[in-house]
Short mmCIF file of C-alpha atoms in Angstrom, two decimals:
data_model
loop_
_atom_site.label_atom_id
_atom_site.label_comp_id
_atom_site.label_asym_id
_atom_site.label_seq_id
_atom_site.Cartn_x
_atom_site.Cartn_y
_atom_site.Cartn_z
CA MET A 1 9.67 -39.66 -18.93
CA SER A 2 9.85 -37.93 -15.58
CA LEU A 3 8.23 -34.55 -15.05
CA LYS A 4 11.65 -32.88 -14.75
CA GLU A 5 12.75 -34.48 -18.08
CA GLN A 6 9.54 -33.27 -19.69
CA LEU A 7 10.23 -29.71 -18.43
CA GLN A 8 13.79 -29.84 -19.80
CA GLN A 9 12.59 -31.11 -23.14
CA ASP A 10 9.90 -28.41 -23.32
CA LEU A 11 12.52 -25.78 -22.45
CA LYS A 12 14.61 -26.92 -25.45
CA GLU A 13 11.55 -26.68 -27.68
CA ALA A 14 10.71 -23.21 -26.33
CA LEU A 15 14.29 -22.11 -27.02
CA ARG A 16 14.10 -23.39 -30.61
CA ALA A 17 10.72 -21.78 -31.15
CA GLY A 18 11.72 -18.46 -29.59
CA ASP A 19 8.79 -18.60 -27.15
CA LYS A 20 10.07 -16.15 -24.52
CA THR A 21 7.26 -16.57 -22.03
CA ARG A 22 7.39 -20.38 -22.03
CA LYS A 23 11.14 -20.26 -21.77
CA ARG A 24 11.01 -17.93 -18.77
CA VAL A 25 8.31 -19.86 -16.91
CA ILE A 26 10.05 -23.22 -17.43
CA ARG A 27 13.41 -21.85 -16.43
CA LEU A 28 11.95 -20.41 -13.24
CA ALA A 29 10.22 -23.77 -12.51
CA LEU A 30 13.46 -25.72 -13.10
CA ALA A 31 15.35 -23.27 -10.88
CA GLU A 32 12.82 -23.84 -8.05
CA ILE A 33 13.08 -27.61 -8.59
CA THR A 34 16.89 -27.39 -8.34
CA ASN A 35 16.59 -25.33 -5.16
CA ALA A 36 14.27 -27.92 -3.67
CA GLU A 37 16.70 -30.71 -4.65
CA ILE A 38 19.55 -28.88 -2.97
CA LYS A 39 17.48 -28.36 0.18
CA GLN A 40 16.39 -32.07 0.21
CA GLY A 41 19.97 -33.13 -0.39
CA MET A 42 21.10 -31.16 2.64
CA GLU A 43 18.34 -32.62 4.77
CA SER A 44 18.24 -36.27 3.65
CA GLY A 45 21.27 -36.84 1.44
CA GLU A 46 19.01 -37.65 -1.58
CA THR A 47 19.38 -35.13 -4.40
CA GLN A 48 16.61 -36.10 -6.86
CA LEU A 49 13.02 -35.16 -6.40
CA ASN A 50 10.28 -37.58 -7.42
CA ASP A 51 7.37 -36.45 -9.61
CA ASN A 52 5.11 -35.83 -6.61
CA ASP A 53 7.73 -33.49 -5.08
CA ILE A 54 8.14 -31.71 -8.41
CA LEU A 55 4.37 -31.36 -8.71
CA ALA A 56 4.41 -29.69 -5.27
CA VAL A 57 7.02 -27.22 -6.54
CA LEU A 58 4.91 -26.46 -9.65
CA GLN A 59 1.76 -26.07 -7.56
CA LYS A 60 3.56 -23.59 -5.37
CA GLN A 61 4.59 -21.64 -8.46
CA ALA A 62 0.97 -21.71 -9.74
CA LYS A 63 -0.30 -20.62 -6.36
CA GLN A 64 2.06 -17.61 -6.46
CA ARG A 65 0.68 -16.67 -9.89
CA GLU A 66 -2.89 -17.01 -8.62
CA GLU A 67 -2.11 -14.68 -5.73
CA ALA A 68 -0.40 -12.19 -8.05
CA ILE A 69 -3.50 -12.26 -10.30
CA GLU A 70 -5.72 -11.57 -7.36
CA GLU A 71 -3.56 -8.64 -6.28
CA LEU A 72 -3.29 -7.21 -9.81
CA GLU A 73 -7.06 -7.37 -10.11
CA ARG A 74 -7.48 -5.59 -6.81
CA VAL A 75 -5.15 -2.79 -7.72
CA ASP A 76 -6.49 -2.57 -11.33
CA ARG A 77 -3.36 -3.36 -13.30
CA PRO A 78 -4.64 -4.97 -16.57
CA ASP A 79 -1.25 -4.36 -18.18
CA LEU A 80 0.45 -6.96 -15.97
CA LEU A 81 -2.61 -9.21 -15.53
CA ALA A 82 -2.42 -10.80 -18.99
CA GLY A 83 1.20 -11.87 -18.44
CA GLU A 84 0.46 -13.52 -15.07
CA ARG A 85 -2.53 -15.35 -16.54
CA GLU A 86 -0.40 -16.64 -19.40
CA GLU A 87 2.27 -17.90 -16.99
CA LEU A 88 -0.36 -19.60 -14.88
CA ALA A 89 -1.85 -21.30 -17.95
CA LEU A 90 1.62 -22.61 -18.89
CA LEU A 91 2.22 -24.00 -15.39
CA GLU A 92 -1.20 -25.61 -15.36
CA GLU A 93 -0.23 -27.65 -18.40
CA TYR A 94 2.07 -29.67 -16.12
CA LEU A 95 -0.37 -30.01 -13.24
CA PRO A 96 -3.01 -32.76 -12.96
CA GLU A 97 -6.64 -31.69 -13.51
CA GLN A 98 -8.08 -30.34 -10.28
CA LEU A 99 -11.11 -32.04 -8.69
CA SER A 100 -14.39 -30.11 -8.42
CA ARG A 101 -15.83 -29.38 -4.98
CA ASP A 102 -18.46 -32.17 -5.54
CA GLU A 103 -15.75 -34.69 -6.32
CA ILE A 104 -13.87 -33.65 -3.15
CA VAL A 105 -17.09 -34.03 -1.09
CA GLU A 106 -17.52 -37.55 -2.46
CA GLU A 107 -13.90 -38.52 -1.71
CA ALA A 108 -14.21 -36.99 1.81
CA ARG A 109 -17.39 -38.88 2.55
CA GLN A 110 -15.73 -42.10 1.53
CA VAL A 111 -12.66 -41.52 3.76
CA ILE A 112 -14.87 -40.44 6.71
CA GLU A 113 -16.77 -43.75 6.41
CA GLU A 114 -13.56 -45.78 6.14
CA VAL A 115 -12.03 -44.09 9.16
CA ASN A 116 -15.35 -44.19 11.10
CA ALA A 117 -14.98 -40.53 11.98
CA ALA A 118 -17.57 -39.36 14.53
CA GLY A 119 -16.87 -35.65 14.66
CA MET A 120 -14.30 -32.91 14.67
CA LYS A 121 -11.99 -34.90 16.96
CA ASP A 122 -11.31 -37.19 13.98
CA MET A 123 -10.26 -34.34 11.67
CA GLY A 124 -6.56 -35.19 11.75
CA PRO A 125 -6.83 -38.81 10.57
CA VAL A 126 -9.40 -37.91 7.91
CA MET A 127 -7.29 -34.99 6.57
CA GLY A 128 -4.11 -37.00 6.58
CA ARG A 129 -5.61 -39.84 4.58
CA LEU A 130 -7.56 -37.60 2.25
CA MET A 131 -4.65 -35.31 1.40
CA SER A 132 -2.39 -38.25 0.65
CA GLU A 133 -5.07 -39.52 -1.76
CA LEU A 134 -5.84 -36.12 -3.34
CA ARG A 135 -2.30 -34.61 -3.36
CA GLY A 136 -1.87 -32.50 -6.47
CA ARG A 137 -5.49 -32.91 -7.52
CA ALA A 138 -7.20 -30.67 -4.93
CA ASP A 139 -6.53 -27.47 -3.10
CA GLY A 140 -5.84 -28.17 0.57
CA HIS A 141 -7.97 -25.22 1.71
CA VAL A 142 -11.02 -26.51 -0.16
CA VAL A 143 -10.45 -30.06 1.18
CA ASN A 144 -10.23 -28.63 4.75
CA GLU A 145 -13.47 -26.71 4.32
CA VAL A 146 -15.26 -29.75 2.98
CA VAL A 147 -14.06 -31.98 5.77
CA ARG A 148 -15.01 -29.44 8.41
CA GLU A 149 -18.50 -29.15 6.99
CA LEU A 150 -19.01 -32.89 6.82
CA LEU A 151 -17.62 -33.54 10.32
CA THR A 152 -19.57 -30.79 11.99
CA SER A 153 -22.75 -32.21 10.56
CA ARG A 154 -22.12 -35.55 12.31
#
């Protein structure tokens, strides 16, 4: 079952169960997926997103929730904070487990060795290869930090 089909099935279950929060989050996610499909269809003629593209949409949604949580914590709005955290938790159910920083370091070291990177000038090839391997499983900012640290120490 594709990720989109899973979301549609879960939406039906949320409707039957009367789970308003789950229903709202999944509907928003499906709307964003539809928008991405329309945009892709206009650009390439293909109207269906694959699971990796759908994951990217869901990660964007999760990132928006994370940013909202940070902002709500900063302005001290506990009344809205619980709702955003619940929505983030629901989205994370569909995302692959994120790698720890240590796991990212290990993966980065392996790619640096395979590419024979000698310093910062090799950042592009290392990041390109690493992000294609870690897509969906690691935050790009953390990967960038790790690669910079490892390449500057060479």
